[in-house]
Short mmCIF file of C-alpha atoms in Angstrom, two decimals:
data_model
loop_
_atom_site.label_atom_id
_atom_site.label_comp_id
_atom_site.label_asym_id
_atom_site.label_seq_id
_atom_site.Cartn_x
_atom_site.Cartn_y
_atom_site.Cartn_z
CA UNK A 1 84.80 71.50 24.56
CA UNK A 2 85.66 74.81 26.18
CA UNK A 3 83.91 73.82 29.36
CA UNK A 4 85.72 70.50 29.43
CA UNK A 5 89.13 72.19 29.01
CA UNK A 6 88.28 74.72 31.71
CA UNK A 7 87.32 72.00 34.12
CA UNK A 8 90.54 70.10 33.45
CA UNK A 9 92.71 73.15 34.13
CA UNK A 10 90.81 73.89 37.31
CA UNK A 11 91.30 70.36 38.56
CA UNK A 12 95.02 70.48 37.76
CA UNK A 13 95.38 73.79 39.60
CA UNK A 14 93.57 72.41 42.62
CA UNK A 15 95.80 69.35 42.66
CA UNK A 16 98.92 71.48 42.53
CA UNK A 17 97.69 73.76 45.32
CA UNK A 18 96.85 70.72 47.42
CA UNK A 19 100.33 69.33 46.86
CA UNK A 20 101.78 72.72 47.79
CA UNK A 21 99.84 72.79 51.06
CA UNK A 22 100.95 69.27 51.91
CA UNK A 23 104.55 70.20 51.10
CA UNK A 24 104.36 73.24 53.40
CA UNK A 25 102.90 71.08 56.15
CA UNK A 26 105.68 68.54 55.78
CA UNK A 27 108.33 71.26 55.91
CA UNK A 28 106.64 72.75 58.97
CA UNK A 29 106.57 69.37 60.72
CA UNK A 30 110.23 68.75 59.86
CA UNK A 31 111.18 72.21 61.16
CA UNK A 32 109.32 71.73 64.43
CA UNK A 33 110.80 68.25 64.84
CA UNK A 34 114.31 69.66 64.32
CA UNK A 35 113.66 72.41 66.87
CA UNK A 36 112.41 69.88 69.42
CA UNK A 37 115.52 67.73 68.91
CA UNK A 38 117.74 70.80 69.31
CA UNK A 39 115.87 71.79 72.48
CA UNK A 40 116.30 68.32 73.99
CA UNK A 41 120.01 68.31 73.16
CA UNK A 42 120.41 71.74 74.76
CA UNK A 43 118.49 70.86 77.92
CA UNK A 44 120.07 67.44 78.44
CA UNK A 45 123.39 68.69 79.96
CA UNK A 46 121.43 70.68 82.57
CA UNK A 47 119.21 67.67 83.26
CA UNK A 48 122.29 65.45 83.58
CA UNK A 49 123.84 67.89 86.06
CA UNK A 50 120.66 67.72 88.16
CA UNK A 51 120.71 63.92 88.06
CA UNK A 52 124.39 63.69 89.05
CA UNK A 53 123.84 66.07 91.97
CA UNK A 54 121.39 63.56 93.46
CA UNK A 55 123.78 60.58 93.29
CA UNK A 56 127.04 59.58 94.93
CA UNK A 57 130.29 59.27 92.96
CA UNK A 58 129.97 55.48 92.89
CA UNK A 59 126.50 55.68 91.40
CA UNK A 60 127.57 58.29 88.86
CA UNK A 61 130.20 55.94 87.39
CA UNK A 62 127.93 52.89 87.48
CA UNK A 63 126.86 51.18 84.25
CA UNK A 64 124.31 51.55 82.81
CA UNK A 65 124.17 55.24 83.79
CA UNK A 66 121.32 56.34 86.00
CA UNK A 67 118.88 58.67 84.30
CA UNK A 68 116.49 59.16 87.22
CA UNK A 69 117.06 61.25 90.39
CA UNK A 70 118.70 59.57 93.37
CA UNK A 71 118.52 60.08 97.13
CA UNK A 72 121.91 61.68 97.90
CA UNK A 73 121.15 65.32 97.17
CA UNK A 74 120.89 66.45 100.81
CA UNK A 75 124.03 64.48 101.66
CA UNK A 76 125.90 66.17 98.81
CA UNK A 77 124.68 69.56 100.01
CA UNK A 78 125.94 68.87 103.54
CA UNK A 79 129.32 67.73 102.23
CA UNK A 80 129.52 70.85 100.07
CA UNK A 81 128.86 73.18 103.00
CA UNK A 82 131.36 71.26 105.17
CA UNK A 83 134.23 71.59 102.66
CA UNK A 84 133.89 75.22 101.51
CA UNK A 85 132.34 78.43 102.74
CA UNK A 86 129.67 78.31 100.06
CA UNK A 87 127.55 81.27 101.15
CA UNK A 88 130.57 83.45 101.93
CA UNK A 89 132.10 82.84 98.50
CA UNK A 90 128.69 83.33 96.86
CA UNK A 91 128.37 86.69 98.62
CA UNK A 92 131.81 87.67 97.27
CA UNK A 93 130.76 86.71 93.74
CA UNK A 94 127.47 88.60 94.06
CA UNK A 95 129.30 91.67 95.36
CA UNK A 96 131.83 91.66 92.53
CA UNK A 97 129.39 90.78 89.73
CA UNK A 98 126.74 93.30 90.83
CA UNK A 99 129.25 96.13 91.34
CA UNK A 100 130.94 95.53 88.00
CA UNK A 101 127.61 95.25 86.18
CA UNK A 102 126.33 98.62 87.44
CA UNK A 103 129.66 100.34 86.74
CA UNK A 104 129.86 98.89 83.23
CA UNK A 105 126.27 99.92 82.45
CA UNK A 106 127.01 103.49 83.53
CA UNK A 107 130.46 104.09 82.08
CA UNK A 108 129.99 102.12 78.85
CA UNK A 109 126.63 103.69 78.04
CA UNK A 110 127.97 107.16 78.83
CA UNK A 111 131.01 106.69 76.57
CA UNK A 112 128.89 105.09 73.86
CA UNK A 113 126.47 108.04 73.95
CA UNK A 114 129.35 110.41 73.27
CA UNK A 115 130.76 108.27 70.45
CA UNK A 116 127.37 107.74 68.83
CA UNK A 117 125.80 111.20 68.93
CA UNK A 118 128.51 113.84 69.32
CA UNK A 119 131.30 115.12 67.11
CA UNK A 120 134.63 116.08 68.66
CA UNK A 121 138.31 116.18 67.59
CA UNK A 122 139.99 112.78 67.64
CA UNK A 123 136.70 110.86 67.79
CA UNK A 124 137.64 108.31 65.13
CA UNK A 125 141.14 107.84 66.50
CA UNK A 126 139.90 107.19 70.02
CA UNK A 127 137.33 104.72 68.77
CA UNK A 128 139.96 102.90 66.70
CA UNK A 129 142.23 102.74 69.75
CA UNK A 130 139.39 101.32 71.80
CA UNK A 131 138.73 98.62 69.18
CA UNK A 132 142.44 97.76 69.15
CA UNK A 133 142.29 97.28 72.93
CA UNK A 134 139.20 95.12 72.44
CA UNK A 135 141.21 92.76 70.22
CA UNK A 136 143.92 92.17 72.85
CA UNK A 137 143.37 88.77 74.55
CA UNK A 138 142.58 88.93 78.25
CA UNK A 139 145.42 86.51 79.02
CA UNK A 140 147.99 89.06 77.81
CA UNK A 141 146.57 91.66 80.19
CA UNK A 142 146.89 89.50 83.31
CA UNK A 143 150.57 90.13 84.09
CA UNK A 144 150.64 93.95 83.63
CA UNK A 145 147.30 94.18 85.41
CA UNK A 146 148.67 92.18 88.35
CA UNK A 147 151.77 94.41 88.52
CA UNK A 148 149.62 97.55 88.59
CA UNK A 149 147.30 96.13 91.26
CA UNK A 150 150.30 95.07 93.36
CA UNK A 151 151.89 98.53 93.22
CA UNK A 152 148.62 100.15 94.21
CA UNK A 153 148.20 97.64 97.04
CA UNK A 154 144.92 96.13 95.92
CA UNK A 155 146.05 92.51 95.56
CA UNK A 156 143.99 90.34 97.89
CA UNK A 157 140.97 92.69 97.98
CA UNK A 158 137.75 92.81 95.98
CA UNK A 159 138.81 96.18 94.58
CA UNK A 160 141.30 94.38 92.32
CA UNK A 161 138.35 92.58 90.71
CA UNK A 162 135.92 95.50 90.45
CA UNK A 163 137.96 98.51 89.29
CA UNK A 164 139.77 96.95 86.26
CA UNK A 165 136.43 95.63 84.98
CA UNK A 166 134.44 98.86 85.53
CA UNK A 167 134.47 99.60 81.79
CA UNK A 168 135.24 97.50 78.75
CA UNK A 169 135.57 98.01 75.01
CA UNK A 170 132.90 95.48 74.08
CA UNK A 171 130.23 97.28 76.11
CA UNK A 172 131.10 100.64 74.56
CA UNK A 173 131.07 99.16 71.05
CA UNK A 174 127.76 97.37 71.64
CA UNK A 175 125.98 100.39 73.12
CA UNK A 176 127.39 102.73 70.46
CA UNK A 177 125.97 100.56 67.68
CA UNK A 178 122.66 100.31 69.50
CA UNK A 179 122.40 104.05 70.20
CA UNK A 180 123.20 105.04 66.63
CA UNK A 181 119.97 103.42 65.46
CA UNK A 182 117.76 103.80 68.51
CA UNK A 183 118.28 107.46 69.45
CA UNK A 184 117.05 109.89 66.80
CA UNK A 185 118.80 113.20 66.37
CA UNK A 186 115.44 114.97 66.52
CA UNK A 187 115.02 113.92 70.16
CA UNK A 188 118.40 115.40 71.07
CA UNK A 189 117.69 118.58 69.12
CA UNK A 190 114.37 119.00 70.92
CA UNK A 191 116.04 118.47 74.30
CA UNK A 192 118.69 121.06 73.43
CA UNK A 193 115.98 123.59 72.56
CA UNK A 194 114.40 122.89 75.96
CA UNK A 195 117.74 123.69 77.59
CA UNK A 196 118.73 120.18 78.62
CA UNK A 197 122.37 119.72 79.57
CA UNK A 198 124.53 116.82 78.41
CA UNK A 199 123.81 114.73 81.50
CA UNK A 200 120.07 115.41 81.26
CA UNK A 201 120.12 114.31 77.63
CA UNK A 202 121.95 111.14 78.65
CA UNK A 203 119.70 110.36 81.61
CA UNK A 204 116.27 111.42 80.37
CA UNK A 205 116.54 110.95 76.60
CA UNK A 206 119.13 108.27 75.85
CA UNK A 207 118.74 105.73 78.67
CA UNK A 208 114.94 105.24 78.43
CA UNK A 209 115.30 104.46 74.70
CA UNK A 210 118.15 101.95 74.99
CA UNK A 211 116.91 99.87 77.92
CA UNK A 212 116.81 96.62 75.88
CA UNK A 213 120.47 97.14 74.95
CA UNK A 214 121.33 97.86 78.58
CA UNK A 215 119.48 94.72 79.68
CA UNK A 216 121.51 92.57 77.30
CA UNK A 217 124.77 94.20 78.36
CA UNK A 218 123.84 93.73 82.02
CA UNK A 219 123.13 90.02 81.54
CA UNK A 220 126.32 89.54 79.53
CA UNK A 221 128.48 91.39 82.09
CA UNK A 222 126.98 89.69 85.14
CA UNK A 223 127.42 86.23 83.65
CA UNK A 224 131.00 86.99 82.63
CA UNK A 225 131.95 88.23 86.09
CA UNK A 226 130.10 85.44 87.86
CA UNK A 227 131.87 82.75 85.84
CA UNK A 228 135.29 84.42 85.89
CA UNK A 229 137.90 82.11 87.36
CA UNK A 230 141.41 83.03 86.19
CA UNK A 231 141.70 86.64 87.44
CA UNK A 232 140.09 86.02 90.87
CA UNK A 233 142.42 83.06 91.32
CA UNK A 234 145.41 85.34 90.66
CA UNK A 235 144.27 88.47 92.51
CA UNK A 236 142.66 86.99 95.64
CA UNK A 237 145.62 85.63 97.55
CA UNK A 238 143.64 84.87 100.72
CA UNK A 239 142.01 81.41 100.32
CA UNK A 240 139.30 82.40 102.82
CA UNK A 241 138.26 85.40 100.71
CA UNK A 242 137.59 83.95 97.26
CA UNK A 243 134.75 84.01 94.77
CA UNK A 244 132.44 81.08 94.23
CA UNK A 245 134.14 79.72 91.11
CA UNK A 246 137.51 79.58 92.86
CA UNK A 247 135.92 77.98 95.92
CA UNK A 248 134.26 75.30 93.78
CA UNK A 249 137.61 74.48 92.16
CA UNK A 250 138.92 73.62 95.62
CA UNK A 251 136.51 70.67 95.74
CA UNK A 252 138.65 68.73 93.25
CA UNK A 253 140.70 66.17 95.09
CA UNK A 254 139.20 66.81 98.55
CA UNK A 255 140.45 64.06 100.89
CA UNK A 256 142.47 62.55 98.06
CA UNK A 257 139.51 61.83 95.79
CA UNK A 258 136.96 63.91 93.94
CA UNK A 259 133.35 63.61 95.05
CA UNK A 260 131.65 64.34 91.74
CA UNK A 261 128.20 64.33 93.29
CA UNK A 262 129.27 67.11 95.64
CA UNK A 263 130.99 69.02 92.82
CA UNK A 264 127.89 68.87 90.61
CA UNK A 265 125.73 69.97 93.53
CA UNK A 266 127.91 73.05 93.96
CA UNK A 267 127.82 73.80 90.24
CA UNK A 268 124.05 73.41 90.22
CA UNK A 269 123.52 75.76 93.17
CA UNK A 270 125.88 78.28 91.55
CA UNK A 271 123.52 78.50 88.56
CA UNK A 272 120.61 79.88 90.59
CA UNK A 273 121.72 83.57 90.60
CA UNK A 274 122.46 83.37 86.86
CA UNK A 275 118.97 82.05 86.14
CA UNK A 276 117.41 84.83 88.22
CA UNK A 277 119.41 87.56 86.49
CA UNK A 278 118.68 86.10 83.06
CA UNK A 279 114.94 85.91 83.82
CA UNK A 280 114.84 89.54 84.98
CA UNK A 281 116.91 90.81 82.05
CA UNK A 282 115.01 88.81 79.44
CA UNK A 283 111.69 90.05 80.85
CA UNK A 284 112.94 93.64 80.57
CA UNK A 285 114.06 93.12 76.97
CA UNK A 286 110.74 91.55 75.92
CA UNK A 287 108.67 94.22 77.71
CA UNK A 288 110.58 97.11 76.13
CA UNK A 289 110.47 95.57 72.66
CA UNK A 290 106.74 95.01 73.08
CA UNK A 291 106.21 98.66 74.00
CA UNK A 292 108.18 99.71 70.93
CA UNK A 293 106.03 97.49 68.71
CA UNK A 294 102.83 98.96 70.16
CA UNK A 295 104.06 102.48 69.53
#
C-alpha cells in the first residue's frame, strides 16, 4: 500500500511539473510574439517613409496604398537638390550639433563632477536653482534669449545656436546622478594622495568611469540639436544660411503644391547622421558596460 501511495504522489508531482513547464513555454511564446508585434509596429513608420520616398505624390495618395518600393527615388533626390541647398544646410546642422554636443559633454560633466563629489557653501541652493531652471519651458526662454542675442549682435550667425546651448540643466542633473554611483570616493582619495589636482581628477579618474553616461548624453544632445527647428528658424534670419530642419520645412508648398515624395526623401536622408551617431554611441555604451561586467 505504501508503494502504491508513493507512486501516485510521484505521478501527480510529475504531472504538475509538466503542466508548469508547458505554462512557462506558453508565456514565453506569448511574450516573444508580443515583442515581435511591437517591433513591427515600431519599424513600420520608418519602412513607410522609405516606401514614400520612392514614389511620386500621385502614387502616394493612390488607393490601395503601395507597400512596395517604386522607381521615383532618384527623381525625388534630384528635385530635392534643385529646391534647397541640402548639403550646405546639412553642413550647418552638423557644425551646430557637433559643437554643442562637445561643449555640453565638457561643461555638464565638469559641473556634475563638482556637484556630485565636492562639498562647498551654497551647493544645495545652486543645485535647486539649476533644477528650477530645468523646469522652465523652452518656449518661455525664446523671447529673452532672442533679445540677448540681438544686443550682442549674434542674430543670423551660428554662434546664436551654439553658445546658448553649450550647457543645460538636464545634462548636469543626469551626469551628477550617474557620477554619484559610478565614482567611488576611494578613487578620489587615492588620487589626492598621489597629488592629483582637481582637473587631473576630473580627466583621469572621473571621465574614464562615466563614459557610458557621457555616450548617452552625447546621443541625446546631438539628436536634440539636429532635430531643433524653432530656435534656428528664429535666430537664423538669412534664408541661405539655415540648418537642415529649417531647409526641409521650405519644401512645403514649393511651386504651389507639396511634393510629398520629395519631402519624404529629404526626411529620410536627414536620418543618416542620426543613425551613425546612435550606432557609435550605442556601441560605446555596450562596450563599456561589458568591460564593467568582466571586472
